[in-house]
């Protein structure tokens, strides 16, 4: 189980999702693949910036129609 704070940003830096605690199980498809891949090997308290290309977010309700999004985890 992985519990973290996520902040989603557009490439312009505009925040579209912030300060949300999120718990998920790695390998279960509960979050974007890029986030699952990005958190593997992270240690407790570590931070990461994860780039998600547009093809990984297309069709997901609530995601902006942008070339890519960035998540600070």
PDB file of N, CA and C in Angstrom:
ATOM      1  N   UNK A   1       0.859  -1.186   0.000  1.00  0.00           N
ATOM      2  CA  UNK A   1       0.000   0.000   0.000  1.00  0.00           C
ATOM      3  C   UNK A   1       0.890   1.228   0.000  1.00  0.00           C
ATOM      4  N   UNK A   2       0.522   2.189  -0.809  1.00  0.00           N
ATOM      5  CA  UNK A   2       1.282   3.421  -0.935  1.00  0.00           C
ATOM      6  C   UNK A   2       0.347   4.572  -0.622  1.00  0.00           C
ATOM      7  N   UNK A   3       0.716   5.444   0.301  1.00  0.00           N
ATOM      8  CA  UNK A   3      -0.092   6.600   0.672  1.00  0.00           C
ATOM      9  C   UNK A   3       0.731   7.854   0.442  1.00  0.00           C
ATOM     10  N   UNK A   4       0.157   8.800  -0.292  1.00  0.00           N
ATOM     11  CA  UNK A   4       0.922  10.000  -0.598  1.00  0.00           C
ATOM     12  C   UNK A   4       0.019  11.193  -0.842  1.00  0.00           C
ATOM     13  N   UNK A   5       0.640  12.339  -0.984  1.00  0.00           N
ATOM     14  CA  UNK A   5      -0.034  13.572  -1.391  1.00  0.00           C
ATOM     15  C   UNK A   5       0.302  13.781  -2.857  1.00  0.00           C
ATOM     16  N   UNK A   6      -0.690  14.066  -3.668  1.00  0.00           N
ATOM     17  CA  UNK A   6      -0.472  14.310  -5.090  1.00  0.00           C
ATOM     18  C   UNK A   6      -0.793  15.759  -5.422  1.00  0.00           C
ATOM     19  N   UNK A   7      -0.012  16.326  -6.331  1.00  0.00           N
ATOM     20  CA  UNK A   7      -0.358  17.624  -6.896  1.00  0.00           C
ATOM     21  C   UNK A   7      -0.176  17.508  -8.398  1.00  0.00           C
ATOM     22  N   UNK A   8      -1.263  17.687  -9.127  1.00  0.00           N
ATOM     23  CA  UNK A   8      -1.225  17.597 -10.584  1.00  0.00           C
ATOM     24  C   UNK A   8      -1.076  18.978 -11.195  1.00  0.00           C
ATOM     25  N   UNK A   9      -0.152  19.103 -12.157  1.00  0.00           N
ATOM     26  CA  UNK A   9       0.091  20.380 -12.827  1.00  0.00           C
ATOM     27  C   UNK A   9       0.104  20.185 -14.332  1.00  0.00           C
ATOM     28  N   UNK A  10      -0.288  21.233 -15.040  1.00  0.00           N
ATOM     29  CA  UNK A  10      -0.120  21.263 -16.483  1.00  0.00           C
ATOM     30  C   UNK A  10       1.323  21.668 -16.767  1.00  0.00           C
ATOM     31  N   UNK A  11       1.782  21.502 -18.000  1.00  0.00           N
ATOM     32  CA  UNK A  11       3.148  21.891 -18.339  1.00  0.00           C
ATOM     33  C   UNK A  11       3.379  23.385 -18.122  1.00  0.00           C
ATOM     34  N   UNK A  12       2.324  24.181 -18.187  1.00  0.00           N
ATOM     35  CA  UNK A  12       2.430  25.624 -17.948  1.00  0.00           C
ATOM     36  C   UNK A  12       2.677  25.944 -16.478  1.00  0.00           C
ATOM     37  N   UNK A  13       2.509  24.963 -15.610  1.00  0.00           N
ATOM     38  CA  UNK A  13       2.671  25.158 -14.177  1.00  0.00           C
ATOM     39  C   UNK A  13       1.365  25.344 -13.443  1.00  0.00           C
ATOM     40  N   UNK A  14       0.253  25.488 -14.173  1.00  0.00           N
ATOM     41  CA  UNK A  14      -1.058  25.662 -13.544  1.00  0.00           C
ATOM     42  C   UNK A  14      -1.473  24.371 -12.842  1.00  0.00           C
ATOM     43  N   UNK A  15      -1.861  24.495 -11.572  1.00  0.00           N
ATOM     44  CA  UNK A  15      -2.272  23.345 -10.771  1.00  0.00           C
ATOM     45  C   UNK A  15      -3.729  23.001 -11.084  1.00  0.00           C
ATOM     46  N   UNK A  16      -4.000  21.717 -11.348  1.00  0.00           N
ATOM     47  CA  UNK A  16      -5.378  21.293 -11.577  1.00  0.00           C
ATOM     48  C   UNK A  16      -5.879  20.321 -10.510  1.00  0.00           C
ATOM     49  N   UNK A  17      -4.997  19.822  -9.674  1.00  0.00           N
ATOM     50  CA  UNK A  17      -5.375  18.888  -8.616  1.00  0.00           C
ATOM     51  C   UNK A  17      -4.339  19.021  -7.510  1.00  0.00           C
ATOM     52  N   UNK A  18      -4.777  19.242  -6.275  1.00  0.00           N
ATOM     53  CA  UNK A  18      -3.788  19.486  -5.228  1.00  0.00           C
ATOM     54  C   UNK A  18      -4.217  18.977  -3.853  1.00  0.00           C
ATOM     55  N   UNK A  19      -3.186  18.779  -3.020  1.00  0.00           N
ATOM     56  CA  UNK A  19      -3.346  18.431  -1.604  1.00  0.00           C
ATOM     57  C   UNK A  19      -4.362  17.336  -1.341  1.00  0.00           C
ATOM     58  N   UNK A  20      -4.259  16.288  -2.077  1.00  0.00           N
ATOM     59  CA  UNK A  20      -5.189  15.176  -1.918  1.00  0.00           C
ATOM     60  C   UNK A  20      -4.418  13.951  -1.438  1.00  0.00           C
ATOM     61  N   UNK A  21      -4.791  13.423  -0.305  1.00  0.00           N
ATOM     62  CA  UNK A  21      -4.179  12.172   0.135  1.00  0.00           C
ATOM     63  C   UNK A  21      -4.739  11.060  -0.727  1.00  0.00           C
ATOM     64  N   UNK A  22      -3.892  10.165  -1.121  1.00  0.00           N
ATOM     65  CA  UNK A  22      -4.321   9.096  -2.010  1.00  0.00           C
ATOM     66  C   UNK A  22      -3.615   7.804  -1.619  1.00  0.00           C
ATOM     67  N   UNK A  23      -4.380   6.780  -1.375  1.00  0.00           N
ATOM     68  CA  UNK A  23      -3.817   5.470  -1.066  1.00  0.00           C
ATOM     69  C   UNK A  23      -4.085   4.537  -2.242  1.00  0.00           C
ATOM     70  N   UNK A  24      -3.075   3.778  -2.628  1.00  0.00           N
ATOM     71  CA  UNK A  24      -3.265   2.810  -3.705  1.00  0.00           C
ATOM     72  C   UNK A  24      -2.278   1.665  -3.556  1.00  0.00           C
ATOM     73  N   UNK A  25      -2.581   0.571  -4.218  1.00  0.00           N
ATOM     74  CA  UNK A  25      -1.708  -0.599  -4.220  1.00  0.00           C
ATOM     75  C   UNK A  25      -0.960  -0.625  -5.549  1.00  0.00           C
ATOM     76  N   UNK A  26       0.340  -0.667  -5.479  1.00  0.00           N
ATOM     77  CA  UNK A  26       1.166  -0.704  -6.688  1.00  0.00           C
ATOM     78  C   UNK A  26       0.922  -2.017  -7.420  1.00  0.00           C
ATOM     79  N   UNK A  27       0.757  -1.919  -8.752  1.00  0.00           N
ATOM     80  CA  UNK A  27       0.554  -3.099  -9.579  1.00  0.00           C
ATOM     81  C   UNK A  27      -0.896  -3.497  -9.767  1.00  0.00           C
ATOM     82  N   UNK A  28      -1.820  -2.734  -9.195  1.00  0.00           N
ATOM     83  CA  UNK A  28      -3.243  -3.080  -9.281  1.00  0.00           C
ATOM     84  C   UNK A  28      -4.004  -2.189 -10.264  1.00  0.00           C
ATOM     85  N   UNK A  29      -3.335  -1.240 -10.916  1.00  0.00           N
ATOM     86  CA  UNK A  29      -3.991  -0.387 -11.888  1.00  0.00           C
ATOM     87  C   UNK A  29      -4.922   0.650 -11.279  1.00  0.00           C
ATOM     88  N   UNK A  30      -4.693   1.010 -10.042  1.00  0.00           N
ATOM     89  CA  UNK A  30      -5.559   1.963  -9.351  1.00  0.00           C
ATOM     90  C   UNK A  30      -5.204   3.417  -9.649  1.00  0.00           C
ATOM     91  N   UNK A  31      -4.029   3.661 -10.192  1.00  0.00           N
ATOM     92  CA  UNK A  31      -3.573   5.001 -10.579  1.00  0.00           C
ATOM     93  C   UNK A  31      -2.938   4.914 -11.964  1.00  0.00           C
ATOM     94  N   UNK A  32      -2.596   6.053 -12.532  1.00  0.00           N
ATOM     95  CA  UNK A  32      -1.926   6.063 -13.835  1.00  0.00           C
ATOM     96  C   UNK A  32      -0.650   5.226 -13.787  1.00  0.00           C
ATOM     97  N   UNK A  33      -0.367   4.532 -14.863  1.00  0.00           N
ATOM     98  CA  UNK A  33       0.825   3.676 -14.946  1.00  0.00           C
ATOM     99  C   UNK A  33       2.099   4.467 -14.650  1.00  0.00           C
ATOM    100  N   UNK A  34       2.161   5.706 -15.147  1.00  0.00           N
ATOM    101  CA  UNK A  34       3.351   6.535 -14.917  1.00  0.00           C
ATOM    102  C   UNK A  34       3.571   6.790 -13.422  1.00  0.00           C
ATOM    103  N   UNK A  35       2.491   6.953 -12.677  1.00  0.00           N
ATOM    104  CA  UNK A  35       2.629   7.160 -11.231  1.00  0.00           C
ATOM    105  C   UNK A  35       3.077   5.873 -10.559  1.00  0.00           C
ATOM    106  N   UNK A  36       2.479   4.742 -10.938  1.00  0.00           N
ATOM    107  CA  UNK A  36       2.908   3.455 -10.375  1.00  0.00           C
ATOM    108  C   UNK A  36       4.398   3.232 -10.614  1.00  0.00           C
ATOM    109  N   UNK A  37       4.830   3.449 -11.843  1.00  0.00           N
ATOM    110  CA  UNK A  37       6.233   3.243 -12.190  1.00  0.00           C
ATOM    111  C   UNK A  37       7.127   4.212 -11.426  1.00  0.00           C
ATOM    112  N   UNK A  38       6.678   5.454 -11.298  1.00  0.00           N
ATOM    113  CA  UNK A  38       7.484   6.480 -10.647  1.00  0.00           C
ATOM    114  C   UNK A  38       7.689   6.285  -9.161  1.00  0.00           C
ATOM    115  N   UNK A  39       6.736   5.643  -8.477  1.00  0.00           N
ATOM    116  CA  UNK A  39       6.864   5.490  -7.026  1.00  0.00           C
ATOM    117  C   UNK A  39       7.610   4.223  -6.615  1.00  0.00           C
ATOM    118  N   UNK A  40       7.789   3.308  -7.536  1.00  0.00           N
ATOM    119  CA  UNK A  40       8.501   2.075  -7.195  1.00  0.00           C
ATOM    120  C   UNK A  40       9.919   2.424  -6.754  1.00  0.00           C
ATOM    121  N   UNK A  41      10.298   1.961  -5.601  1.00  0.00           N
ATOM    122  CA  UNK A  41      11.634   2.203  -5.081  1.00  0.00           C
ATOM    123  C   UNK A  41      11.761   3.475  -4.251  1.00  0.00           C
ATOM    124  N   UNK A  42      10.686   4.271  -4.183  1.00  0.00           N
ATOM    125  CA  UNK A  42      10.749   5.473  -3.353  1.00  0.00           C
ATOM    126  C   UNK A  42      10.772   5.073  -1.882  1.00  0.00           C
ATOM    127  N   UNK A  43      11.502   5.844  -1.106  1.00  0.00           N
ATOM    128  CA  UNK A  43      11.551   5.603   0.332  1.00  0.00           C
ATOM    129  C   UNK A  43      10.552   6.499   1.041  1.00  0.00           C
ATOM    130  N   UNK A  44      10.219   6.132   2.240  1.00  0.00           N
ATOM    131  CA  UNK A  44       9.279   6.919   3.046  1.00  0.00           C
ATOM    132  C   UNK A  44       9.775   8.355   3.155  1.00  0.00           C
ATOM    133  N   UNK A  45       8.895   9.304   2.878  1.00  0.00           N
ATOM    134  CA  UNK A  45       9.233  10.718   2.965  1.00  0.00           C
ATOM    135  C   UNK A  45       9.880  11.295   1.715  1.00  0.00           C
ATOM    136  N   UNK A  46      10.181  10.438   0.738  1.00  0.00           N
ATOM    137  CA  UNK A  46      10.807  10.911  -0.502  1.00  0.00           C
ATOM    138  C   UNK A  46       9.786  11.652  -1.351  1.00  0.00           C
ATOM    139  N   UNK A  47      10.278  12.503  -2.249  1.00  0.00           N
ATOM    140  CA  UNK A  47       9.416  13.237  -3.173  1.00  0.00           C
ATOM    141  C   UNK A  47       9.875  12.959  -4.596  1.00  0.00           C
ATOM    142  N   UNK A  48       8.930  13.044  -5.530  1.00  0.00           N
ATOM    143  CA  UNK A  48       9.266  12.811  -6.935  1.00  0.00           C
ATOM    144  C   UNK A  48       8.395  13.695  -7.818  1.00  0.00           C
ATOM    145  N   UNK A  49       8.897  13.996  -8.994  1.00  0.00           N
ATOM    146  CA  UNK A  49       8.130  14.673 -10.025  1.00  0.00           C
ATOM    147  C   UNK A  49       7.966  13.669 -11.154  1.00  0.00           C
ATOM    148  N   UNK A  50       6.707  13.365 -11.504  1.00  0.00           N
ATOM    149  CA  UNK A  50       6.416  12.326 -12.483  1.00  0.00           C
ATOM    150  C   UNK A  50       5.722  12.939 -13.695  1.00  0.00           C
ATOM    151  N   UNK A  51       6.280  12.727 -14.862  1.00  0.00           N
ATOM    152  CA  UNK A  51       5.755  13.233 -16.133  1.00  0.00           C
ATOM    153  C   UNK A  51       4.833  12.181 -16.727  1.00  0.00           C
ATOM    154  N   UNK A  52       3.606  12.586 -17.052  1.00  0.00           N
ATOM    155  CA  UNK A  52       2.625  11.676 -17.654  1.00  0.00           C
ATOM    156  C   UNK A  52       2.270  12.185 -19.045  1.00  0.00           C
ATOM    157  N   UNK A  53       2.683  11.492 -20.097  1.00  0.00           N
ATOM    158  CA  UNK A  53       2.348  11.931 -21.453  1.00  0.00           C
ATOM    159  C   UNK A  53       0.839  11.857 -21.694  1.00  0.00           C
ATOM    160  N   UNK A  54       0.379  12.623 -22.658  1.00  0.00           N
ATOM    161  CA  UNK A  54      -1.055  12.741 -22.949  1.00  0.00           C
ATOM    162  C   UNK A  54      -1.719  11.389 -23.199  1.00  0.00           C
ATOM    163  N   UNK A  55      -1.034  10.479 -23.863  1.00  0.00           N
ATOM    164  CA  UNK A  55      -1.671   9.194 -24.172  1.00  0.00           C
ATOM    165  C   UNK A  55      -1.972   8.377 -22.917  1.00  0.00           C
ATOM    166  N   UNK A  56      -1.356   8.727 -21.795  1.00  0.00           N
ATOM    167  CA  UNK A  56      -1.638   7.994 -20.554  1.00  0.00           C
ATOM    168  C   UNK A  56      -2.821   8.584 -19.786  1.00  0.00           C
ATOM    169  N   UNK A  57      -3.311   9.760 -20.190  1.00  0.00           N
ATOM    170  CA  UNK A  57      -4.421  10.394 -19.477  1.00  0.00           C
ATOM    171  C   UNK A  57      -5.651  10.610 -20.343  1.00  0.00           C
ATOM    172  N   UNK A  58      -5.566  10.325 -21.631  1.00  0.00           N
ATOM    173  CA  UNK A  58      -6.697  10.557 -22.523  1.00  0.00           C
ATOM    174  C   UNK A  58      -7.906   9.727 -22.114  1.00  0.00           C
ATOM    175  N   UNK A  59      -9.062  10.367 -22.113  1.00  0.00           N
ATOM    176  CA  UNK A  59     -10.295   9.666 -21.813  1.00  0.00           C
ATOM    177  C   UNK A  59     -10.614   9.522 -20.343  1.00  0.00           C
ATOM    178  N   UNK A  60      -9.752  10.005 -19.480  1.00  0.00           N
ATOM    179  CA  UNK A  60     -10.002   9.906 -18.051  1.00  0.00           C
ATOM    180  C   UNK A  60     -10.766  11.153 -17.620  1.00  0.00           C
ATOM    181  N   UNK A  61     -11.907  10.971 -17.033  1.00  0.00           N
ATOM    182  CA  UNK A  61     -12.749  12.088 -16.607  1.00  0.00           C
ATOM    183  C   UNK A  61     -11.999  12.936 -15.587  1.00  0.00           C
ATOM    184  N   UNK A  62     -12.025  14.241 -15.787  1.00  0.00           N
ATOM    185  CA  UNK A  62     -11.374  15.151 -14.859  1.00  0.00           C
ATOM    186  C   UNK A  62      -9.977  15.565 -15.267  1.00  0.00           C
ATOM    187  N   UNK A  63      -9.409  14.893 -16.250  1.00  0.00           N
ATOM    188  CA  UNK A  63      -8.084  15.276 -16.708  1.00  0.00           C
ATOM    189  C   UNK A  63      -8.199  16.291 -17.823  1.00  0.00           C
ATOM    190  N   UNK A  64      -7.365  17.324 -17.770  1.00  0.00           N
ATOM    191  CA  UNK A  64      -7.405  18.348 -18.816  1.00  0.00           C
ATOM    192  C   UNK A  64      -6.919  17.803 -20.150  1.00  0.00           C
ATOM    193  N   UNK A  65      -7.388  18.386 -21.232  1.00  0.00           N
ATOM    194  CA  UNK A  65      -6.936  18.006 -22.576  1.00  0.00           C
ATOM    195  C   UNK A  65      -5.620  18.746 -22.827  1.00  0.00           C
ATOM    196  N   UNK A  66      -4.531  18.187 -22.415  1.00  0.00           N
ATOM    197  CA  UNK A  66      -3.208  18.812 -22.493  1.00  0.00           C
ATOM    198  C   UNK A  66      -2.229  17.824 -23.100  1.00  0.00           C
ATOM    199  N   UNK A  67      -1.107  18.345 -23.612  1.00  0.00           N
ATOM    200  CA  UNK A  67      -0.095  17.447 -24.178  1.00  0.00           C
ATOM    201  C   UNK A  67       0.470  16.474 -23.127  1.00  0.00           C
ATOM    202  N   UNK A  68       0.516  16.920 -21.887  1.00  0.00           N
ATOM    203  CA  UNK A  68       1.046  16.084 -20.812  1.00  0.00           C
ATOM    204  C   UNK A  68       0.696  16.729 -19.476  1.00  0.00           C
ATOM    205  N   UNK A  69       0.798  15.970 -18.421  1.00  0.00           N
ATOM    206  CA  UNK A  69       0.627  16.519 -17.071  1.00  0.00           C
ATOM    207  C   UNK A  69       1.778  16.061 -16.218  1.00  0.00           C
ATOM    208  N   UNK A  70       2.006  16.786 -15.132  1.00  0.00           N
ATOM    209  CA  UNK A  70       3.081  16.466 -14.207  1.00  0.00           C
ATOM    210  C   UNK A  70       2.468  16.290 -12.829  1.00  0.00           C
ATOM    211  N   UNK A  71       2.915  15.266 -12.117  1.00  0.00           N
ATOM    212  CA  UNK A  71       2.468  15.059 -10.744  1.00  0.00           C
ATOM    213  C   UNK A  71       3.665  15.181  -9.820  1.00  0.00           C
ATOM    214  N   UNK A  72       3.493  15.972  -8.765  1.00  0.00           N
ATOM    215  CA  UNK A  72       4.471  16.014  -7.692  1.00  0.00           C
ATOM    216  C   UNK A  72       3.932  15.071  -6.627  1.00  0.00           C
ATOM    217  N   UNK A  73       4.732  14.097  -6.290  1.00  0.00           N
ATOM    218  CA  UNK A  73       4.316  13.042  -5.349  1.00  0.00           C
ATOM    219  C   UNK A  73       5.174  13.140  -4.111  1.00  0.00           C
TER     220      UNK A  73
END
